[in-house]
Amino acid sequence: MSDSPRVLVVGAGDEGSRLDSWLAAHLDLSRSRAAALVGEGAVFLNGKEPRKSEVLSVGDRIEVAIPELKPAAAVAQDLPLEILHEDRHLLVVNKAAGMVVHPSAGHPDGTLVNALLHRVEDLSGIGGTLRPGIVHRLDRDTSGLLVVAKDDVTHRALSDALRRRKIRRLYLAAAWGHLSARHLRVDAPIGRDPRARQRMAVVAAGRRAVTHLRVRERWAAAELLDVGLETGRTHQIRVHLAHLGHPVVGDELYGAGRERGISGPAAGWAKDLARRTPRQFLHAVILAFRHPVSGEQMTFRAPLPEELEAVAGWARGEVAEP
C-alpha cells in the first residue's frame, strides 16, 4: 500500500452517494477497482472499515491507501505511432483516436507513453515513471498533435510556455446545431459536475477556462468549427460546447442522443450524421510554438483523419449516398 493514505472529505454535493461510486469518480478509478479497494481493507470511513455500498453523508472522512503503481507499469511497447518531428530535445506526435496518453489505473498499458518508450531512448522524467515527457494531454478519443519533451530543461520550458499561452493549439470540432454568432469567446469556469462526478461541467467554483470558436463550415444541422484554447482544462472544448447547447458530434459523454432533439427538414440528416460519425469529432489540427533550445518558430499541421474527413465530406454533400 502507499505510505501516505489519501484523506478525502465528502462535500455537500455528494451527500447520498455510494462509497464505491464516489471513490471511482474522485480517484479516477473504475467502479470495480474502487469496490476492490474497499474489499481489500484499503479504505476507512470515519475510522472504520466500510461496505462498498455505504451511503455517504456531508463531512464523512475517507482514508484511502492505494497501492503504488510500479514503474514497470510504463513498459516499452511496439505500438503504431506517427512522429511528425524529432530532435535531441523534443518530438511532435500525431496521436490516434482511441489511444490513452499515459498509463493509469484503468489503462495500465497500450498508451502513448508505452509507444514512446519503445521508440525513444530518453524522455524527460518530470512527469514521473508513468508520464515521462508528457507536457500536455489529449482525451483518449481525441486525435491530433502533442509535443513531448526528451529532457527536463525542455519539459520545464514547454510547460512554462503553455502556462504563458505561448503554445498555439487549434482544433477542428463538429458541433450540433448552429452557434449564435460566427465568432464566439467562451469564458466559463470548469470543475467537477456535482451531479455526475465522472464528468466536468461549467460550475461557479471551477477553474477559469477560455475557448475561442469560429465557424468554418455551416452544415444542415451542425457546424465545423475552428477551436482555439487559452487554457487547458479537462474536457474543456467538449464541456464549453455542451454548455452552449452545441455538444461535439459523436461525444457520448456530453452529447449522447443530441441528434434526436433536432426536428424539421434536417431531422433525417442529423440522424444520418450521428450514424456516420464513428467517434467524437474532435481533432488537434495545428500546434505551434518556439523551440525552447534553438528559438526556431515551429508549426505543425495534422489534417483530419480519414474517418472524420469522410464524415465532413458527406456533411458537405461531397459524398454520394450509399
mmCIF file of C-alpha atoms in Angstrom:
data_model
loop_
_atom_site.group_PDB
_atom_site.id
_atom_site.type_symbol
_atom_site.label_atom_id
_atom_site.label_comp_id
_atom_site.label_asym_id
_atom_site.label_seq_id
_atom_site.Cartn_x
_atom_site.Cartn_y
_atom_site.Cartn_z
ATOM 1 C CA MET A 1 0.000 0.000 0.000
ATOM 2 C CA SER A 2 1.067 3.615 -0.376
ATOM 3 C CA ASP A 3 2.953 5.008 2.649
ATOM 4 C CA SER A 4 0.683 8.057 2.995
ATOM 5 C CA PRO A 5 -3.038 7.294 2.583
ATOM 6 C CA ARG A 6 -5.091 9.972 0.862
ATOM 7 C CA VAL A 7 -7.616 11.692 3.074
ATOM 8 C CA LEU A 8 -10.806 12.961 1.449
ATOM 9 C CA VAL A 9 -13.865 14.701 2.901
ATOM 10 C CA VAL A 10 -17.352 14.374 1.445
ATOM 11 C CA GLY A 11 -18.821 17.696 0.330
ATOM 12 C CA ALA A 12 -22.407 18.892 0.242
ATOM 13 C CA GLY A 13 -22.901 17.998 -3.409
ATOM 14 C CA ASP A 14 -22.087 14.323 -2.812
ATOM 15 C CA GLU A 15 -24.419 13.509 0.066
ATOM 16 C CA GLY A 16 -26.246 10.229 -0.580
ATOM 17 C CA SER A 17 -23.616 8.825 -2.957
ATOM 18 C CA ARG A 18 -22.485 5.208 -2.705
ATOM 19 C CA LEU A 19 -18.953 4.829 -1.416
ATOM 20 C CA ASP A 20 -17.628 2.821 -4.370
ATOM 21 C CA SER A 21 -19.140 5.200 -6.940
ATOM 22 C CA TRP A 22 -17.816 8.226 -5.052
ATOM 23 C CA LEU A 23 -14.304 6.781 -4.859
ATOM 24 C CA ALA A 24 -14.326 5.910 -8.557
ATOM 25 C CA ALA A 25 -15.248 9.480 -9.503
ATOM 26 C CA HIS A 26 -12.797 11.192 -7.140
ATOM 27 C CA LEU A 27 -9.806 8.934 -7.724
ATOM 28 C CA ASP A 28 -10.240 8.330 -11.479
ATOM 29 C CA LEU A 29 -10.783 4.593 -10.956
ATOM 30 C CA SER A 30 -13.253 2.119 -12.380
ATOM 31 C CA ARG A 31 -16.109 1.316 -10.015
ATOM 32 C CA SER A 32 -14.960 -2.303 -9.803
ATOM 33 C CA ARG A 33 -11.458 -1.200 -8.805
ATOM 34 C CA ALA A 34 -12.877 1.134 -6.161
ATOM 35 C CA ALA A 35 -15.028 -1.683 -4.790
ATOM 36 C CA ALA A 36 -11.975 -3.967 -4.718
ATOM 37 C CA LEU A 37 -10.050 -1.427 -2.644
ATOM 38 C CA VAL A 38 -12.876 -1.401 -0.113
ATOM 39 C CA GLY A 39 -12.874 -5.205 -0.041
ATOM 40 C CA GLU A 40 -9.097 -5.298 0.434
ATOM 41 C CA GLY A 41 -9.332 -3.143 3.562
ATOM 42 C CA ALA A 42 -7.629 -0.195 1.854
ATOM 43 C CA VAL A 43 -10.475 2.211 2.654
ATOM 44 C CA PHE A 44 -11.589 3.606 6.018
ATOM 45 C CA LEU A 45 -14.755 5.626 6.508
ATOM 46 C CA ASN A 46 -14.656 7.733 9.667
ATOM 47 C CA GLY A 47 -12.009 5.396 11.047
ATOM 48 C CA LYS A 48 -13.859 2.134 10.324
ATOM 49 C CA GLU A 49 -13.810 -0.402 7.517
ATOM 50 C CA PRO A 50 -16.990 0.203 5.476
ATOM 51 C CA ARG A 51 -19.083 -1.725 2.983
ATOM 52 C CA LYS A 52 -18.718 -0.726 -0.667
ATOM 53 C CA SER A 53 -22.420 0.219 -0.722
ATOM 54 C CA GLU A 54 -22.115 2.586 2.239
ATOM 55 C CA VAL A 55 -24.164 5.766 1.719
ATOM 56 C CA LEU A 56 -22.132 8.912 2.352
ATOM 57 C CA SER A 57 -23.009 11.985 4.402
ATOM 58 C CA VAL A 58 -21.590 15.502 4.330
ATOM 59 C CA GLY A 59 -18.358 15.695 6.310
ATOM 60 C CA ASP A 60 -17.555 11.975 6.155
ATOM 61 C CA ARG A 61 -13.786 11.430 6.325
ATOM 62 C CA ILE A 62 -12.427 8.829 3.931
ATOM 63 C CA GLU A 63 -8.884 7.438 4.026
ATOM 64 C CA VAL A 64 -7.666 5.508 1.006
ATOM 65 C CA ALA A 65 -4.372 3.625 0.757
ATOM 66 C CA ILE A 66 -3.942 2.953 -2.960
ATOM 67 C CA PRO A 67 -1.185 0.509 -3.944
ATOM 68 C CA GLU A 68 1.585 2.397 -5.672
ATOM 69 C CA LEU A 69 1.744 1.959 -9.418
ATOM 70 C CA LYS A 70 5.066 0.312 -10.130
ATOM 71 C CA PRO A 71 7.450 1.940 -12.603
ATOM 72 C CA ALA A 72 7.213 -1.264 -14.609
ATOM 73 C CA ALA A 73 3.623 -0.289 -15.468
ATOM 74 C CA ALA A 74 5.071 2.038 -18.107
ATOM 75 C CA VAL A 75 6.805 -0.560 -20.227
ATOM 76 C CA ALA A 76 8.023 -0.165 -23.776
ATOM 77 C CA GLN A 77 5.538 -1.494 -26.313
ATOM 78 C CA ASP A 78 5.781 -1.649 -30.083
ATOM 79 C CA LEU A 79 2.606 0.256 -30.948
ATOM 80 C CA PRO A 80 1.708 2.292 -34.052
ATOM 81 C CA LEU A 81 2.934 5.851 -33.567
ATOM 82 C CA GLU A 82 3.116 8.723 -36.049
ATOM 83 C CA ILE A 83 6.035 11.054 -35.252
ATOM 84 C CA LEU A 84 5.994 14.258 -37.300
ATOM 85 C CA HIS A 85 9.193 15.760 -35.868
ATOM 86 C CA GLU A 86 12.036 14.619 -33.642
ATOM 87 C CA ASP A 87 15.267 16.248 -32.496
ATOM 88 C CA ARG A 88 17.561 15.941 -29.468
ATOM 89 C CA HIS A 89 15.157 17.813 -27.203
ATOM 90 C CA LEU A 90 11.582 17.058 -28.205
ATOM 91 C CA LEU A 91 9.260 15.318 -30.591
ATOM 92 C CA VAL A 92 5.820 16.044 -32.019
ATOM 93 C CA VAL A 93 3.329 13.211 -32.326
ATOM 94 C CA ASN A 94 0.056 12.853 -34.221
ATOM 95 C CA LYS A 95 -1.912 10.775 -31.694
ATOM 96 C CA ALA A 96 -4.533 8.384 -32.991
ATOM 97 C CA ALA A 97 -8.048 8.355 -31.561
ATOM 98 C CA GLY A 98 -8.566 5.589 -29.014
ATOM 99 C CA MET A 99 -5.056 5.860 -27.547
ATOM 100 C CA VAL A 100 -4.766 6.995 -23.925
ATOM 101 C CA VAL A 101 -1.828 9.349 -23.324
ATOM 102 C CA HIS A 102 -0.319 7.751 -20.199
ATOM 103 C CA PRO A 103 -0.889 4.672 -18.001
ATOM 104 C CA SER A 104 -3.488 4.932 -15.257
ATOM 105 C CA ALA A 105 -5.492 2.606 -13.045
ATOM 106 C CA GLY A 106 -7.902 1.784 -15.860
ATOM 107 C CA HIS A 107 -5.289 1.771 -18.657
ATOM 108 C CA PRO A 108 -2.063 0.103 -17.479
ATOM 109 C CA ASP A 109 -0.609 -0.252 -20.991
ATOM 110 C CA GLY A 110 -1.251 0.348 -24.675
ATOM 111 C CA THR A 111 -0.781 4.085 -24.152
ATOM 112 C CA LEU A 112 1.162 6.805 -25.933
ATOM 113 C CA VAL A 113 3.818 6.628 -23.201
ATOM 114 C CA ASN A 114 4.261 2.879 -23.790
ATOM 115 C CA ALA A 115 4.723 3.552 -27.509
ATOM 116 C CA LEU A 116 7.157 6.408 -26.864
ATOM 117 C CA LEU A 117 9.316 4.270 -24.587
ATOM 118 C CA HIS A 118 9.719 1.784 -27.424
ATOM 119 C CA ARG A 119 10.644 4.447 -29.985
ATOM 120 C CA VAL A 120 12.642 6.967 -27.924
ATOM 121 C CA GLU A 121 15.745 6.237 -25.863
ATOM 122 C CA ASP A 122 15.256 9.026 -23.301
ATOM 123 C CA LEU A 123 12.286 11.074 -22.127
ATOM 124 C CA SER A 124 12.008 13.824 -19.541
ATOM 125 C CA GLY A 125 11.500 12.419 -16.041
ATOM 126 C CA ILE A 126 9.462 15.359 -14.741
ATOM 127 C CA GLY A 127 6.198 13.531 -15.287
ATOM 128 C CA GLY A 128 7.372 10.558 -13.216
ATOM 129 C CA THR A 129 7.677 6.930 -14.253
ATOM 130 C CA LEU A 130 4.135 6.807 -15.650
ATOM 131 C CA ARG A 131 4.114 10.140 -17.510
ATOM 132 C CA PRO A 132 7.646 10.644 -18.851
ATOM 133 C CA GLY A 133 7.940 13.526 -21.302
ATOM 134 C CA ILE A 134 4.236 14.400 -21.239
ATOM 135 C CA VAL A 135 3.743 18.183 -21.420
ATOM 136 C CA HIS A 136 0.014 18.261 -22.254
ATOM 137 C CA ARG A 137 -2.671 15.697 -22.990
ATOM 138 C CA LEU A 138 -5.497 14.862 -25.353
ATOM 139 C CA ASP A 139 -8.590 12.863 -24.412
ATOM 140 C CA ARG A 140 -8.494 9.206 -25.419
ATOM 141 C CA ASP A 141 -10.954 9.693 -28.292
ATOM 142 C CA THR A 142 -9.448 12.996 -29.482
ATOM 143 C CA SER A 143 -6.836 12.677 -32.215
ATOM 144 C CA GLY A 144 -4.071 15.059 -33.218
ATOM 145 C CA LEU A 145 -0.923 16.876 -32.220
ATOM 146 C CA LEU A 146 1.069 16.625 -28.996
ATOM 147 C CA VAL A 147 4.574 17.813 -28.092
ATOM 148 C CA VAL A 148 6.708 15.524 -25.908
ATOM 149 C CA ALA A 149 9.898 16.540 -24.053
ATOM 150 C CA LYS A 150 13.057 14.448 -24.064
ATOM 151 C CA ASP A 151 14.857 16.249 -21.245
ATOM 152 C CA ASP A 152 13.860 18.097 -18.095
ATOM 153 C CA VAL A 153 15.055 21.530 -19.243
ATOM 154 C CA THR A 154 12.916 21.296 -22.376
ATOM 155 C CA HIS A 155 9.985 19.969 -20.356
ATOM 156 C CA ARG A 156 10.087 22.929 -17.947
ATOM 157 C CA ALA A 157 10.399 25.414 -20.802
ATOM 158 C CA LEU A 158 7.467 23.934 -22.724
ATOM 159 C CA SER A 159 5.318 23.754 -19.597
ATOM 160 C CA ASP A 160 6.102 27.388 -18.853
ATOM 161 C CA ALA A 161 5.249 28.376 -22.441
ATOM 162 C CA LEU A 162 1.950 26.534 -22.100
ATOM 163 C CA ARG A 163 1.124 28.419 -18.892
ATOM 164 C CA ARG A 164 2.009 31.737 -20.543
ATOM 165 C CA ARG A 165 -0.178 30.876 -23.561
ATOM 166 C CA LYS A 166 2.792 30.857 -25.916
ATOM 167 C CA ILE A 167 1.853 27.499 -27.427
ATOM 168 C CA ARG A 168 -0.890 27.743 -30.035
ATOM 169 C CA ARG A 169 -3.300 24.810 -30.131
ATOM 170 C CA LEU A 170 -6.023 24.778 -32.766
ATOM 171 C CA TYR A 171 -8.671 22.076 -33.032
ATOM 172 C CA LEU A 172 -11.341 21.131 -35.527
ATOM 173 C CA ALA A 173 -14.664 20.143 -33.992
ATOM 174 C CA ALA A 174 -18.067 19.344 -35.413
ATOM 175 C CA ALA A 175 -20.817 20.655 -33.128
ATOM 176 C CA TRP A 176 -24.551 20.080 -33.256
ATOM 177 C CA GLY A 177 -26.807 22.931 -34.293
ATOM 178 C CA HIS A 178 -25.706 26.449 -35.223
ATOM 179 C CA LEU A 179 -23.880 28.906 -32.990
ATOM 180 C CA SER A 180 -25.452 32.289 -32.257
ATOM 181 C CA ALA A 181 -22.552 34.086 -33.963
ATOM 182 C CA ARG A 182 -19.762 33.242 -36.371
ATOM 183 C CA HIS A 183 -17.152 34.045 -33.708
ATOM 184 C CA LEU A 184 -17.608 33.339 -30.003
ATOM 185 C CA ARG A 185 -15.375 33.614 -26.962
ATOM 186 C CA VAL A 186 -16.461 31.365 -24.108
ATOM 187 C CA ASP A 187 -15.156 32.368 -20.670
ATOM 188 C CA ALA A 188 -16.755 29.969 -18.195
ATOM 189 C CA PRO A 189 -15.137 28.132 -15.234
ATOM 190 C CA ILE A 190 -14.868 24.343 -15.357
ATOM 191 C CA GLY A 191 -14.880 21.883 -12.467
ATOM 192 C CA ARG A 192 -16.320 18.508 -11.483
ATOM 193 C CA ASP A 193 -20.012 18.130 -12.243
ATOM 194 C CA PRO A 194 -21.671 17.913 -8.784
ATOM 195 C CA ARG A 195 -24.407 15.680 -10.233
ATOM 196 C CA ALA A 196 -22.071 13.229 -12.014
ATOM 197 C CA ARG A 197 -18.519 13.215 -10.728
ATOM 198 C CA GLN A 198 -17.061 11.396 -13.725
ATOM 199 C CA ARG A 199 -17.966 14.428 -15.846
ATOM 200 C CA MET A 200 -16.782 18.005 -15.914
ATOM 201 C CA ALA A 201 -19.158 20.977 -16.109
ATOM 202 C CA VAL A 202 -19.340 24.766 -16.039
ATOM 203 C CA VAL A 203 -19.527 25.480 -12.295
ATOM 204 C CA ALA A 204 -19.069 28.724 -10.364
ATOM 205 C CA ALA A 205 -16.310 27.249 -8.194
ATOM 206 C CA GLY A 206 -14.392 25.805 -11.146
ATOM 207 C CA ARG A 207 -11.093 26.930 -12.663
ATOM 208 C CA ARG A 208 -11.161 29.660 -15.290
ATOM 209 C CA ALA A 209 -11.443 28.309 -18.817
ATOM 210 C CA VAL A 210 -11.439 30.286 -22.072
ATOM 211 C CA THR A 211 -12.237 28.871 -25.506
ATOM 212 C CA HIS A 212 -12.423 30.650 -28.870
ATOM 213 C CA LEU A 213 -14.852 29.358 -31.514
ATOM 214 C CA ARG A 214 -15.056 30.238 -35.202
ATOM 215 C CA VAL A 215 -17.473 28.715 -37.681
ATOM 216 C CA ARG A 216 -15.544 27.257 -40.595
ATOM 217 C CA GLU A 217 -18.387 25.408 -42.366
ATOM 218 C CA ARG A 218 -22.139 25.540 -41.821
ATOM 219 C CA TRP A 219 -23.923 22.222 -42.390
ATOM 220 C CA ALA A 220 -27.609 21.317 -42.364
ATOM 221 C CA ALA A 221 -27.862 20.749 -38.588
ATOM 222 C CA ALA A 222 -24.272 21.093 -37.408
ATOM 223 C CA GLU A 223 -21.138 23.171 -37.963
ATOM 224 C CA LEU A 224 -17.443 22.559 -38.424
ATOM 225 C CA LEU A 225 -15.583 24.829 -36.014
ATOM 226 C CA ASP A 226 -12.071 26.134 -35.550
ATOM 227 C CA VAL A 227 -11.441 25.985 -31.804
ATOM 228 C CA GLY A 228 -8.598 27.751 -30.002
ATOM 229 C CA LEU A 229 -7.634 27.294 -26.363
ATOM 230 C CA GLU A 230 -6.381 29.931 -23.936
ATOM 231 C CA THR A 231 -6.485 27.435 -21.063
ATOM 232 C CA GLY A 232 -6.267 23.654 -20.923
ATOM 233 C CA ARG A 233 -8.888 22.287 -18.533
ATOM 234 C CA THR A 234 -10.041 18.683 -18.606
ATOM 235 C CA HIS A 235 -12.571 18.159 -21.434
ATOM 236 C CA GLN A 236 -12.605 21.941 -21.957
ATOM 237 C CA ILE A 237 -13.811 22.068 -25.564
ATOM 238 C CA ARG A 238 -16.406 19.371 -25.027
ATOM 239 C CA VAL A 239 -17.730 20.991 -21.837
ATOM 240 C CA HIS A 240 -17.912 24.517 -23.259
ATOM 241 C CA LEU A 241 -19.717 23.401 -26.411
ATOM 242 C CA ALA A 242 -22.165 21.305 -24.386
ATOM 243 C CA HIS A 243 -22.709 24.306 -22.088
ATOM 244 C CA LEU A 244 -23.681 26.372 -25.126
ATOM 245 C CA GLY A 245 -26.155 23.683 -26.168
ATOM 246 C CA HIS A 246 -23.997 22.581 -29.120
ATOM 247 C CA PRO A 247 -22.117 19.452 -27.999
ATOM 248 C CA VAL A 248 -19.446 17.805 -30.122
ATOM 249 C CA VAL A 249 -20.900 15.400 -32.662
ATOM 250 C CA GLY A 250 -20.211 11.834 -31.544
ATOM 251 C CA ASP A 251 -19.455 12.789 -27.926
ATOM 252 C CA GLU A 252 -21.158 10.064 -25.894
ATOM 253 C CA LEU A 253 -20.371 11.674 -22.532
ATOM 254 C CA TYR A 254 -21.627 15.217 -23.154
ATOM 255 C CA GLY A 255 -23.866 14.930 -26.200
ATOM 256 C CA ALA A 256 -25.337 11.437 -26.443
ATOM 257 C CA GLY A 257 -28.584 11.417 -28.420
ATOM 258 C CA ARG A 258 -28.394 15.108 -29.277
ATOM 259 C CA GLU A 259 -29.492 14.378 -32.862
ATOM 260 C CA ARG A 260 -32.894 13.247 -31.552
ATOM 261 C CA GLY A 261 -33.608 16.801 -30.440
ATOM 262 C CA ILE A 262 -33.333 18.151 -33.985
ATOM 263 C CA SER A 263 -36.666 18.459 -35.767
ATOM 264 C CA GLY A 264 -37.921 19.746 -39.091
ATOM 265 C CA PRO A 265 -36.355 19.154 -42.510
ATOM 266 C CA ALA A 266 -32.893 18.477 -41.013
ATOM 267 C CA ALA A 267 -34.042 15.717 -38.623
ATOM 268 C CA GLY A 268 -33.215 12.880 -41.002
ATOM 269 C CA TRP A 269 -29.898 14.471 -41.942
ATOM 270 C CA ALA A 270 -28.966 14.718 -38.249
ATOM 271 C CA LYS A 271 -29.709 11.033 -37.651
ATOM 272 C CA ASP A 272 -27.560 10.141 -40.656
ATOM 273 C CA LEU A 273 -24.703 12.296 -39.380
ATOM 274 C CA ALA A 274 -24.850 10.638 -35.961
ATOM 275 C CA ARG A 275 -24.873 7.194 -37.563
ATOM 276 C CA ARG A 276 -21.897 8.017 -39.801
ATOM 277 C CA THR A 277 -19.730 9.541 -37.047
ATOM 278 C CA PRO A 278 -17.605 6.741 -35.521
ATOM 279 C CA ARG A 279 -16.292 8.700 -32.517
ATOM 280 C CA GLN A 280 -16.253 12.218 -31.134
ATOM 281 C CA PHE A 281 -15.473 14.674 -33.921
ATOM 282 C CA LEU A 282 -12.555 16.486 -32.286
ATOM 283 C CA HIS A 283 -9.034 16.722 -33.698
ATOM 284 C CA ALA A 284 -5.965 18.779 -32.734
ATOM 285 C CA VAL A 285 -5.053 20.118 -36.174
ATOM 286 C CA ILE A 286 -2.375 22.791 -35.519
ATOM 287 C CA LEU A 287 0.371 23.029 -32.902
ATOM 288 C CA ALA A 288 2.756 25.998 -32.935
ATOM 289 C CA PHE A 289 5.497 27.035 -30.506
ATOM 290 C CA ARG A 290 9.012 28.432 -30.305
ATOM 291 C CA HIS A 291 11.628 25.718 -29.840
ATOM 292 C CA PRO A 292 12.935 26.052 -26.251
ATOM 293 C CA VAL A 293 16.561 25.493 -27.288
ATOM 294 C CA SER A 294 17.007 26.721 -30.868
ATOM 295 C CA GLY A 295 14.448 29.532 -30.654
ATOM 296 C CA GLU A 296 13.029 28.477 -34.029
ATOM 297 C CA GLN A 297 9.309 29.080 -34.550
ATOM 298 C CA MET A 298 7.774 25.693 -35.289
ATOM 299 C CA THR A 299 4.322 24.995 -36.720
ATOM 300 C CA PHE A 300 2.855 21.557 -37.302
ATOM 301 C CA ARG A 301 -0.370 20.532 -39.031
ATOM 302 C CA ALA A 302 -2.228 17.241 -38.977
ATOM 303 C CA PRO A 303 -5.177 17.023 -41.379
ATOM 304 C CA LEU A 304 -8.412 15.366 -40.311
ATOM 305 C CA PRO A 305 -8.060 11.584 -40.054
ATOM 306 C CA GLU A 306 -9.753 9.635 -42.839
ATOM 307 C CA GLU A 307 -12.739 8.603 -40.728
ATOM 308 C CA LEU A 308 -13.555 12.223 -39.825
ATOM 309 C CA GLU A 309 -12.790 13.596 -43.277
ATOM 310 C CA ALA A 310 -15.282 11.081 -44.663
ATOM 311 C CA VAL A 311 -17.918 12.403 -42.262
ATOM 312 C CA ALA A 312 -17.159 16.017 -43.184
ATOM 313 C CA GLY A 313 -17.247 15.166 -46.881
ATOM 314 C CA TRP A 314 -20.678 13.612 -46.532
ATOM 315 C CA ALA A 315 -21.913 16.585 -44.491
ATOM 316 C CA ARG A 316 -20.762 18.946 -47.245
ATOM 317 C CA GLY A 317 -22.572 16.854 -49.813
ATOM 318 C CA GLU A 318 -19.323 15.738 -51.429
ATOM 319 C CA VAL A 319 -20.000 12.030 -50.896
ATOM 320 C CA ALA A 320 -22.880 10.328 -52.639
ATOM 321 C CA GLU A 321 -25.459 8.425 -50.601
ATOM 322 C CA PRO A 322 -24.631 4.693 -50.399
#
